[in-house]
PDB file of C-alpha atoms and ligand atoms in Angstrom:
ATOM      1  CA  UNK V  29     -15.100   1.341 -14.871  1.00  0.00           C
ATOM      2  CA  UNK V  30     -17.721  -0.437 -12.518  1.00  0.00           C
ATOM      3  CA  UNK V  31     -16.496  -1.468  -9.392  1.00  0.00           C
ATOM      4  CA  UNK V  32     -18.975  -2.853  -6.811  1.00  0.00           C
ATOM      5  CA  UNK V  33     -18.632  -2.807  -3.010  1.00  0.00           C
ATOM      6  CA  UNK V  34     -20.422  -5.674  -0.952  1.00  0.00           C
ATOM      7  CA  UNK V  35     -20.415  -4.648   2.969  1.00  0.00           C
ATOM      8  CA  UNK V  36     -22.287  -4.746   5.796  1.00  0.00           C
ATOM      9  CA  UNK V  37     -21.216  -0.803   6.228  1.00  0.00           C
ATOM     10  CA  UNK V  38     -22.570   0.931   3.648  1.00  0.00           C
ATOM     11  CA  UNK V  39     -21.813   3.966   4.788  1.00  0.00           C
ATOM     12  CA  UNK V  40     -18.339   3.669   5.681  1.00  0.00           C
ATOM     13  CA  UNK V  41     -17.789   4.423   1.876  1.00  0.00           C
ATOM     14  CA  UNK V  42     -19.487   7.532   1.761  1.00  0.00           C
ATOM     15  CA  UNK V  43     -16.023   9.271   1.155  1.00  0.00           C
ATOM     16  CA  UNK V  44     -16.297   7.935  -2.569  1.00  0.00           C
ATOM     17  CA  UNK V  45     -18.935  10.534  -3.194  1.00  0.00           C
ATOM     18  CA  UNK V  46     -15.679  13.434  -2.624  1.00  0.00           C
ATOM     19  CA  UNK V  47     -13.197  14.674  -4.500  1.00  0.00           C
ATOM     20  CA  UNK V  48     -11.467  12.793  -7.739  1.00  0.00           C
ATOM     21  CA  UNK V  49     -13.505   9.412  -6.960  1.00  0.00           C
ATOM     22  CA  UNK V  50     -16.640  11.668  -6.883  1.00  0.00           C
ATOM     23  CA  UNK V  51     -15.967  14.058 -10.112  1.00  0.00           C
ATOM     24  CA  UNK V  52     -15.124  10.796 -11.874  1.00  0.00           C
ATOM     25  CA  UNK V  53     -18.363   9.250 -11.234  1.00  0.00           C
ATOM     26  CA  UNK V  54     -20.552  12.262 -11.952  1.00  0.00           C
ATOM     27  CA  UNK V  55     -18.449  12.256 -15.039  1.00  0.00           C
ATOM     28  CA  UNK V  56     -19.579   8.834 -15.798  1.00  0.00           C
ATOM     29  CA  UNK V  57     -15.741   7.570 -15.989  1.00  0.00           C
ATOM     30  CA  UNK V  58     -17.082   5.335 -12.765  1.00  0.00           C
ATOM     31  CA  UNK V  59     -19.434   3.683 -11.852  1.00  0.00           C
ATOM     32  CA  UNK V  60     -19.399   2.264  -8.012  1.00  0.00           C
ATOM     33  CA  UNK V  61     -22.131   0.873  -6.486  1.00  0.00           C
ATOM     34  CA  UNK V  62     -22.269  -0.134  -2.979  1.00  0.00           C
ATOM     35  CA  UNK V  63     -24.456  -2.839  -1.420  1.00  0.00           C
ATOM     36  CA  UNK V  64     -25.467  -4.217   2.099  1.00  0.00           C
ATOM     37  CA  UNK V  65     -25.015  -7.932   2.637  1.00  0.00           C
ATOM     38  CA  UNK V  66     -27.612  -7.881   4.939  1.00  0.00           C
ATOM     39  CA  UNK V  67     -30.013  -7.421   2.054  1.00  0.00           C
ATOM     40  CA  UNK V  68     -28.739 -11.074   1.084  1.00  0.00           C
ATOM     41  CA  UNK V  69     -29.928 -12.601   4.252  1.00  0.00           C
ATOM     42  CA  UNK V  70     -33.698 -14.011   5.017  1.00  0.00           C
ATOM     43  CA  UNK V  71     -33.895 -14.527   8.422  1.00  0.00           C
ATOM     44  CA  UNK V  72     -35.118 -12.004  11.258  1.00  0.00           C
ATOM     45  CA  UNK V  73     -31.912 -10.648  12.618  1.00  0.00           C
ATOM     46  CA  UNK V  74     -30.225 -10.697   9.218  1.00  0.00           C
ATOM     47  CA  UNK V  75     -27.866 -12.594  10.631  1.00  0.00           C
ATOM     48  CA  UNK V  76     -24.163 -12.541   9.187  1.00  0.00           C
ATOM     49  CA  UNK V  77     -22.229 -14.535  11.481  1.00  0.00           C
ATOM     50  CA  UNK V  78     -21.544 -17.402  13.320  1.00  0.00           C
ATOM     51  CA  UNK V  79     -19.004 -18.978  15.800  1.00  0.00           C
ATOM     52  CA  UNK V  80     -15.891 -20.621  14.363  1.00  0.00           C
ATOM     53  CA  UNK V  81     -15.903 -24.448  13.617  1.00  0.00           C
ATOM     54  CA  UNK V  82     -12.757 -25.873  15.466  1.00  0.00           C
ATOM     55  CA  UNK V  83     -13.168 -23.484  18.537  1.00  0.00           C
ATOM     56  CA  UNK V  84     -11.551 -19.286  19.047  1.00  0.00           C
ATOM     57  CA  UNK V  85     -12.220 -16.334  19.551  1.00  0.00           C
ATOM     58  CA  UNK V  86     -14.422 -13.765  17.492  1.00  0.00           C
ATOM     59  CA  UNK V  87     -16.762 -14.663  14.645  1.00  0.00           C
ATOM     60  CA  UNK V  88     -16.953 -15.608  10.831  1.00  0.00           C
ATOM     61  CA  UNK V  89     -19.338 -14.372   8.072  1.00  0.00           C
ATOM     62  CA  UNK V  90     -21.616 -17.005   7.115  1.00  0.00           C
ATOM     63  CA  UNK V  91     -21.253 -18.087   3.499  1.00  0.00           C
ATOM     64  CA  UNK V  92     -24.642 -18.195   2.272  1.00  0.00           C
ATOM     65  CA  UNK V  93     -25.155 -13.964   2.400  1.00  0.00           C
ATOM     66  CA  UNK V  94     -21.969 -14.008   0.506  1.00  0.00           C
ATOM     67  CA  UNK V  95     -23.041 -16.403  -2.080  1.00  0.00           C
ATOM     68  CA  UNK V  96     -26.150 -14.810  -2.820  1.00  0.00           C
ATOM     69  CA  UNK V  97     -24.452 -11.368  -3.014  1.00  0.00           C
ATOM     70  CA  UNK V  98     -21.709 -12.264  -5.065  1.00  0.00           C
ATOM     71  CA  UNK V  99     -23.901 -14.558  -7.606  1.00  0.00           C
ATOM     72  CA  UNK V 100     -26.284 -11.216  -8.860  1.00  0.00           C
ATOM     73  CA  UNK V 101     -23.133  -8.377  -8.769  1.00  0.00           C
ATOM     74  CA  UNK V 102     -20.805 -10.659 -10.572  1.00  0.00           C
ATOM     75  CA  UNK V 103     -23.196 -11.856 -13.264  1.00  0.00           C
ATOM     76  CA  UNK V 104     -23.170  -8.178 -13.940  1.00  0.00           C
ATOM     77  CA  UNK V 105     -19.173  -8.362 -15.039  1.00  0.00           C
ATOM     78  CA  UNK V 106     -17.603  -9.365 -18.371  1.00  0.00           C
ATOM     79  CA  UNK V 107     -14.108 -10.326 -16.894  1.00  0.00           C
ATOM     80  CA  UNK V 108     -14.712 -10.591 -12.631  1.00  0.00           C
ATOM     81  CA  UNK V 109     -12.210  -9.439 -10.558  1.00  0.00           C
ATOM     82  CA  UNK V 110     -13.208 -10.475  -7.179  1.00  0.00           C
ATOM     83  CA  UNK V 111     -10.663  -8.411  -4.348  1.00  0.00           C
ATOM     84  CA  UNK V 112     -10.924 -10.061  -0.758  1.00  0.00           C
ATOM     85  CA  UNK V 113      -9.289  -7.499   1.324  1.00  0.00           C
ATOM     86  CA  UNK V 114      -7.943  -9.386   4.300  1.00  0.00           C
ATOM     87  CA  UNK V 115      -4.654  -8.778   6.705  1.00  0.00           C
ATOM     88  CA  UNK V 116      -3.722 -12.494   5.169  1.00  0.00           C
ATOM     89  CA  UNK V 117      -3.595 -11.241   1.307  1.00  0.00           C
ATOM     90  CA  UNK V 118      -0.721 -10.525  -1.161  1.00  0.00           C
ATOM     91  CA  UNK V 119       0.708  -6.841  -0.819  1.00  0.00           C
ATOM     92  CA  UNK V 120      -1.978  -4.453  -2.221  1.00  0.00           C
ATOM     93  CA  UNK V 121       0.990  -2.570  -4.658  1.00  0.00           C
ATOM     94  CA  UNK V 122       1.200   0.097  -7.042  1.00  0.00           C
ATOM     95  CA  UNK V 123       1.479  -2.264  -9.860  1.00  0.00           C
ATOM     96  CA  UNK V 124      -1.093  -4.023  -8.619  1.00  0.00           C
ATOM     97  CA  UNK V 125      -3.429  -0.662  -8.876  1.00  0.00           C
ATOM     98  CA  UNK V 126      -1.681  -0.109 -12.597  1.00  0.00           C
ATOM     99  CA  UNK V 127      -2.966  -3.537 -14.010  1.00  0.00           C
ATOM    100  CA  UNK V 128      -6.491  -3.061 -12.363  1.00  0.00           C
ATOM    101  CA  UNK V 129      -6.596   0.445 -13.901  1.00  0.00           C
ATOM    102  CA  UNK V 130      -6.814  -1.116 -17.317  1.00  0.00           C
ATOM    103  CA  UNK V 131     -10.137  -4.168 -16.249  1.00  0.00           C
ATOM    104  CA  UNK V 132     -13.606  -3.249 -16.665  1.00  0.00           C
ATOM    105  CA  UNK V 133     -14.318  -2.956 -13.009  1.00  0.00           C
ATOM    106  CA  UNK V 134     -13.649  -5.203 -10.206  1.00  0.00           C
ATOM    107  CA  UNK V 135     -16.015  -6.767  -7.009  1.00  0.00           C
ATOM    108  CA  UNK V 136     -14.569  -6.013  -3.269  1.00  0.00           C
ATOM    109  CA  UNK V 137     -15.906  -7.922  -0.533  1.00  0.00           C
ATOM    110  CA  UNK V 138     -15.936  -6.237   2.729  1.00  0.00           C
ATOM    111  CA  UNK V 139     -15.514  -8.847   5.098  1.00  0.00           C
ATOM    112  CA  UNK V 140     -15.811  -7.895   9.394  1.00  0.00           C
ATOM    113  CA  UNK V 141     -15.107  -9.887  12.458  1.00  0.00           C
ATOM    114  CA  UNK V 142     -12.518 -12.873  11.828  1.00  0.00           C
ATOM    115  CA  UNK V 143     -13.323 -12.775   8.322  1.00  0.00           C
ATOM    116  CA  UNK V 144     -15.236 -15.023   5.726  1.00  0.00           C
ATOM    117  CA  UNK V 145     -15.739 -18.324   5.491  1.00  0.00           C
ATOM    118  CA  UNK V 146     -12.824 -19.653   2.929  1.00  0.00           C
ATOM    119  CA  UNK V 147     -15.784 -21.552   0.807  1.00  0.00           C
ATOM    120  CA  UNK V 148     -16.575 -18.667  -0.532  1.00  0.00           C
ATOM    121  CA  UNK V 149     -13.394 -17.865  -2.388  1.00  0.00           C
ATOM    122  CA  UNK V 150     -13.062 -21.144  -2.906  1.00  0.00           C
ATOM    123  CA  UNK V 151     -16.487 -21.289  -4.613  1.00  0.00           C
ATOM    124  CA  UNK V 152     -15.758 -17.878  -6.430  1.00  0.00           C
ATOM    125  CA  UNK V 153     -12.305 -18.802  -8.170  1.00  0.00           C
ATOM    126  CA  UNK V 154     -14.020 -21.028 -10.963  1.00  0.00           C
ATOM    127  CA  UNK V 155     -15.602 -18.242 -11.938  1.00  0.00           C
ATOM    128  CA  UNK V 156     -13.520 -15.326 -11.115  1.00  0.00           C
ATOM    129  CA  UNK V 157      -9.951 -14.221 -10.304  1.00  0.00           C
ATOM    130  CA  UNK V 158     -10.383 -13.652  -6.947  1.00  0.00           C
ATOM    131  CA  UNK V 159      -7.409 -11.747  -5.291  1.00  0.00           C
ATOM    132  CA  UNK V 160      -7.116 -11.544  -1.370  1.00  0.00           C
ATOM    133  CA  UNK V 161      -4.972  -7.949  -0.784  1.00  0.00           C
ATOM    134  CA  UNK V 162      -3.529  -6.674   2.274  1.00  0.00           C
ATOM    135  CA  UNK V 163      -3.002  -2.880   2.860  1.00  0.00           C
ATOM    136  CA  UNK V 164       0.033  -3.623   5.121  1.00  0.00           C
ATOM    137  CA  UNK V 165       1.228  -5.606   8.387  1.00  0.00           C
ATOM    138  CA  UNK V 166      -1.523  -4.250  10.803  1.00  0.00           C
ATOM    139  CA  UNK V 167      -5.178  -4.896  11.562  1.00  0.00           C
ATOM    140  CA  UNK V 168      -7.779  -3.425  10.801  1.00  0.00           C
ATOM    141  CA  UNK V 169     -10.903  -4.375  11.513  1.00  0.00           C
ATOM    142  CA  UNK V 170     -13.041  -4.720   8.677  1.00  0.00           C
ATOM    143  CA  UNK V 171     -12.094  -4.486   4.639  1.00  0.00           C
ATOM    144  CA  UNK V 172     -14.049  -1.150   4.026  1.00  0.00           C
ATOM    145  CA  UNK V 173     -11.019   1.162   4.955  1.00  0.00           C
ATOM    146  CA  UNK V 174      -9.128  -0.862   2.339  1.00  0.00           C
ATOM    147  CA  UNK V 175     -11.683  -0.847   0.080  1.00  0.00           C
ATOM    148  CA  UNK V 176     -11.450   3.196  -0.133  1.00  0.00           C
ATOM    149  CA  UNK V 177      -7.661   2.802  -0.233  1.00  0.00           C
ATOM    150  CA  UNK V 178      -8.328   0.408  -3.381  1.00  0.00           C
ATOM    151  CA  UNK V 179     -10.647   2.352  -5.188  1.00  0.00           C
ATOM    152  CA  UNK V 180      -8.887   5.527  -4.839  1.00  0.00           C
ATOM    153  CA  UNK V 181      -5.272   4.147  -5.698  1.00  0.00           C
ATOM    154  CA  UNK V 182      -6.915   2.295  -8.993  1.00  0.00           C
ATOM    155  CA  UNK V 183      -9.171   4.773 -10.062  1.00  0.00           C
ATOM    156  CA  UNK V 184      -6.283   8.038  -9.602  1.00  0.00           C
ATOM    157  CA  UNK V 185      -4.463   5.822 -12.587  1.00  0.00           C
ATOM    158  CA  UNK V 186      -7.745   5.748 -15.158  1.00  0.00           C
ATOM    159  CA  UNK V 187      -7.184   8.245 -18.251  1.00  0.00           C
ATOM    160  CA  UNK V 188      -9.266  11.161 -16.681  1.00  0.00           C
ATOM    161  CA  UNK V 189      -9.568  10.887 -13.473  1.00  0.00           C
ATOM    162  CA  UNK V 190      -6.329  13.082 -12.380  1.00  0.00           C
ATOM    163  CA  UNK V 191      -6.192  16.383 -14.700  1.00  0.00           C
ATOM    164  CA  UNK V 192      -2.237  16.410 -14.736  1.00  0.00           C
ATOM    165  CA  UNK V 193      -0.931  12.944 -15.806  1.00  0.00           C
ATOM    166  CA  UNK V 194       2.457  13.901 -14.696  1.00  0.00           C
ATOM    167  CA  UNK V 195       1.490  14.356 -11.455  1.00  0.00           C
ATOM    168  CA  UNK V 196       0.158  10.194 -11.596  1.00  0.00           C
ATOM    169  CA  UNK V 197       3.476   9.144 -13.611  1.00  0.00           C
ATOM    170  CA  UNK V 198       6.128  10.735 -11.447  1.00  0.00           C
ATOM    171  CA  UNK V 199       4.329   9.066  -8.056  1.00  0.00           C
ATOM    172  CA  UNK V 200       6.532   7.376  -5.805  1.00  0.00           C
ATOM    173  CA  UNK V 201       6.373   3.837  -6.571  1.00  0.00           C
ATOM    174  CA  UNK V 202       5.123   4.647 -10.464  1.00  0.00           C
ATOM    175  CA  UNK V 203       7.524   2.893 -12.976  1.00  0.00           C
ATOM    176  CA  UNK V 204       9.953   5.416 -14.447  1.00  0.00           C
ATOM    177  CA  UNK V 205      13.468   7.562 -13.786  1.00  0.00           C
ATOM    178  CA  UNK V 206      12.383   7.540  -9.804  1.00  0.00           C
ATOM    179  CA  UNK V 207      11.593   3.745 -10.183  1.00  0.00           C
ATOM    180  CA  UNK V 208      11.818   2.138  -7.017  1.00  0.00           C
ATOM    181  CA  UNK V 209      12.225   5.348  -4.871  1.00  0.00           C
ATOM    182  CA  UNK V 210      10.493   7.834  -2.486  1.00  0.00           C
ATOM    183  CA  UNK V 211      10.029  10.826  -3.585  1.00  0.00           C
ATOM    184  CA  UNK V 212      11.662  13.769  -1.800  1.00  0.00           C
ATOM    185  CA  UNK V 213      11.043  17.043  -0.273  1.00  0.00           C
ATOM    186  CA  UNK V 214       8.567  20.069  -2.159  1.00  0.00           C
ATOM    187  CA  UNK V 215       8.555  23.140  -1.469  1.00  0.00           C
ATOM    188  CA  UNK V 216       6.635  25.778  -2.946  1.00  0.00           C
ATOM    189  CA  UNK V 217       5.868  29.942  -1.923  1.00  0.00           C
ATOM    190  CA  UNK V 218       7.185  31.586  -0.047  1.00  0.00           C
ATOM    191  CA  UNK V 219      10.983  31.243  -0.575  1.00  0.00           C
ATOM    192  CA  UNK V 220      11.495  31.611   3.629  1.00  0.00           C
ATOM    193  CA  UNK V 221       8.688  30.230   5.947  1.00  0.00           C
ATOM    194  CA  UNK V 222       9.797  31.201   9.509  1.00  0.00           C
ATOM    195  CA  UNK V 223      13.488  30.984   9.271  1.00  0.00           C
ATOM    196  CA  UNK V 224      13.050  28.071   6.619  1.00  0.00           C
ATOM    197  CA  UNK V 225      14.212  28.549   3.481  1.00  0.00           C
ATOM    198  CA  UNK V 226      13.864  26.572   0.048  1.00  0.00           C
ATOM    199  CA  UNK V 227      16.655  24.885  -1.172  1.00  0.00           C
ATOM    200  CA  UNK V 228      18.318  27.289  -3.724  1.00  0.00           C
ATOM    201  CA  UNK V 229      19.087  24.712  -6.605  1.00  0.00           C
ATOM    202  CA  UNK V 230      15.045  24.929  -6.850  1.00  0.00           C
ATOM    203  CA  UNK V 231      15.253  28.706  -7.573  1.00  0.00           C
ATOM    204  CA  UNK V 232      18.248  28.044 -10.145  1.00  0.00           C
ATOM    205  CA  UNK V 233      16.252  27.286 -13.389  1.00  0.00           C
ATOM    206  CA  UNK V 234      18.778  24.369 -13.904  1.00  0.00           C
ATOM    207  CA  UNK V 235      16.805  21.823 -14.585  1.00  0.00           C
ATOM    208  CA  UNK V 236      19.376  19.404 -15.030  1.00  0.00           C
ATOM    209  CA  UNK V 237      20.852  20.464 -11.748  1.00  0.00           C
ATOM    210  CA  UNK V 238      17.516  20.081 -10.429  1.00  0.00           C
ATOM    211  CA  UNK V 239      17.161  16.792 -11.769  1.00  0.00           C
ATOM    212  CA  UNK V 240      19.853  15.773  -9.983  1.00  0.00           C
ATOM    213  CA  UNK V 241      19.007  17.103  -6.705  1.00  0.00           C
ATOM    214  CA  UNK V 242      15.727  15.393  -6.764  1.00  0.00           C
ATOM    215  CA  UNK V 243      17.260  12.247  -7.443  1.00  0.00           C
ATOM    216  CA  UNK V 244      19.557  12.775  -4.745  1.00  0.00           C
ATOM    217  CA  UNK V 245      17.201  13.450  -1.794  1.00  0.00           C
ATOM    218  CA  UNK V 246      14.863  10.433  -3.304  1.00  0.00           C
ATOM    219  CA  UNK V 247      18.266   8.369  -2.670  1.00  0.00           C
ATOM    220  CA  UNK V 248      18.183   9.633   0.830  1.00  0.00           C
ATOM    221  CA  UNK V 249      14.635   9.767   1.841  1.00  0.00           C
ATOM    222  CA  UNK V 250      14.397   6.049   0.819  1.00  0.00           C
ATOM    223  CA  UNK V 251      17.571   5.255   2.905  1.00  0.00           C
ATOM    224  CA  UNK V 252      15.744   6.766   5.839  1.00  0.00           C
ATOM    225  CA  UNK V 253      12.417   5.602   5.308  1.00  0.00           C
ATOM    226  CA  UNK V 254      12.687   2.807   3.680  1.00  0.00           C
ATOM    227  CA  UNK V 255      16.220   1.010   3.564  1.00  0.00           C
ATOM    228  CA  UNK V 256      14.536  -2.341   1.958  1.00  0.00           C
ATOM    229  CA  UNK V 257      13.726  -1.057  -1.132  1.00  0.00           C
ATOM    230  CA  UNK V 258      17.495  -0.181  -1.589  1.00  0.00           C
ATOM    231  CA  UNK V 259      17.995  -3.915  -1.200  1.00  0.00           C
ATOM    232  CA  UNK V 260      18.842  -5.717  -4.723  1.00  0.00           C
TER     233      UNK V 260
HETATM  234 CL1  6GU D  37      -6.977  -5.413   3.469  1.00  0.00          CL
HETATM  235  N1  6GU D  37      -8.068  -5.809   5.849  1.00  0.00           N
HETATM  236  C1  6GU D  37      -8.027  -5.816   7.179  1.00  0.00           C
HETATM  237  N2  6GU D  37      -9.111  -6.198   7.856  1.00  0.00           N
HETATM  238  N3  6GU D  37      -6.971  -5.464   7.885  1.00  0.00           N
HETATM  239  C2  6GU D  37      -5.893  -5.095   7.176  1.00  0.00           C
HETATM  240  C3  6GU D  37      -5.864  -5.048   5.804  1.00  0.00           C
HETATM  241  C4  6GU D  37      -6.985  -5.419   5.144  1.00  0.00           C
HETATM  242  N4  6GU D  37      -4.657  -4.630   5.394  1.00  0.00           N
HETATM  243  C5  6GU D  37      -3.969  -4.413   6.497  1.00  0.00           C
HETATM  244  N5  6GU D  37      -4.704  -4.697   7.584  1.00  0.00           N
END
């Protein structure tokens, strides 16, 4: 897969040189390449910015960087997926990260500041499908922290790039038997850890038993946590 980063933090994405992202690409199962907008502007300050037509507070990436950017990485793509993360996207989900698991690569467009001018996805979507994503209901304040969340939650799902499939199917939030559900406690050696001790259904061997006590405390867990998704 080759997935392309546009930002005017290059180095924010260091982590992607560590762990699974960073095996992957020395395997050659990725390819990401990062670049620095600034090296799309022309004029002395390498200016990316500008004040806000209508008035507020903050700034807004200029479009022409953008344009010039986005014209030489996505000629590089068969079928361009162009990810916009923003605080004002569609909920970056699981099966979102499944069906981009499965595209030659994808674009991601680190905007900063108030964000980018909306030409540019405007300008993009003839040619792309662009997708603006939101991690969640907070701000942050630039994509780049997203963009690591992205690659790492697409890339985790491409054949190879986790050694124990199991251990990607039976995520919380993967389809299957736990569809829909948190996963629950582990536990793992020693058997008691300061007066704590492992549930003993887990020490049974009964796997159906087991089964069901995992299903059980999922049940729970997502009650606690996350009452919603018990909605419907
Ligand atoms: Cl994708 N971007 C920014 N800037 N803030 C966010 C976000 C994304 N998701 C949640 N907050």
């Amino acid at each position: 897969m080759r997935i392309d980063i546009i930002t005017i933090f290059p180095d924010y994405l260091a982590p992607l040189g560590l762990s699974l992202v960073g095996k992957a690409r020395d395997q050659g199962l990725l390819d990401i390449r990062v670049h620095d907008l600034r090296d799309s502007t022309h004029d002395r300050h390498r200016t990316v910015d500008d004040e806000p037509y209508g008035g507020g507070p903050g700034m807004v990436m200029r479009p022409e960087p953008w344009g010039e950017a986005l014209d030489a990485v996505l000629a590089q793509h068969p079928d361009p997926l162009l990810v916009i993360p923003t605080p004002s996207g569609m909920p970056f989900t699981q099966s979102l990260a499944t069906q981009w698991s499965r595209r030659p690569g994808m674009v991601i467009a680190c905007g900063r500041y108030e964000g980018i001018d909306a030409r540019v996805a405007d300008e993009y979507a003839g040619r792309a499908e662009v997708v603006p994503v939101s991690l969640g209901d907070y701000v942050l304040a630039g994509g780049e922290v997203a963009a690591l969340a992205i690659v790492e939650a697409v890339t985790r799902l491409m054949p190879g790039v986790v050694g124990n499939e199991a251990s990607v199917t039976d995520d919380s939030f993967a389809p299957g038997a736990m569809e829909g559900l948190v996963e629950g406690p582990v536990y793992t050696r020693p058997p008691e850890w300061r007066g704590h001790v492992v549930p003993d259904v887990l020490l049974s061997g009964d796997h159906g038993r087991i089964a069901a006590w995992r299903r059980e405390q999922a049940e729970r867990r997502t009650g606690a946590m996350r009452p919603e998704l018990l909605e419907g």
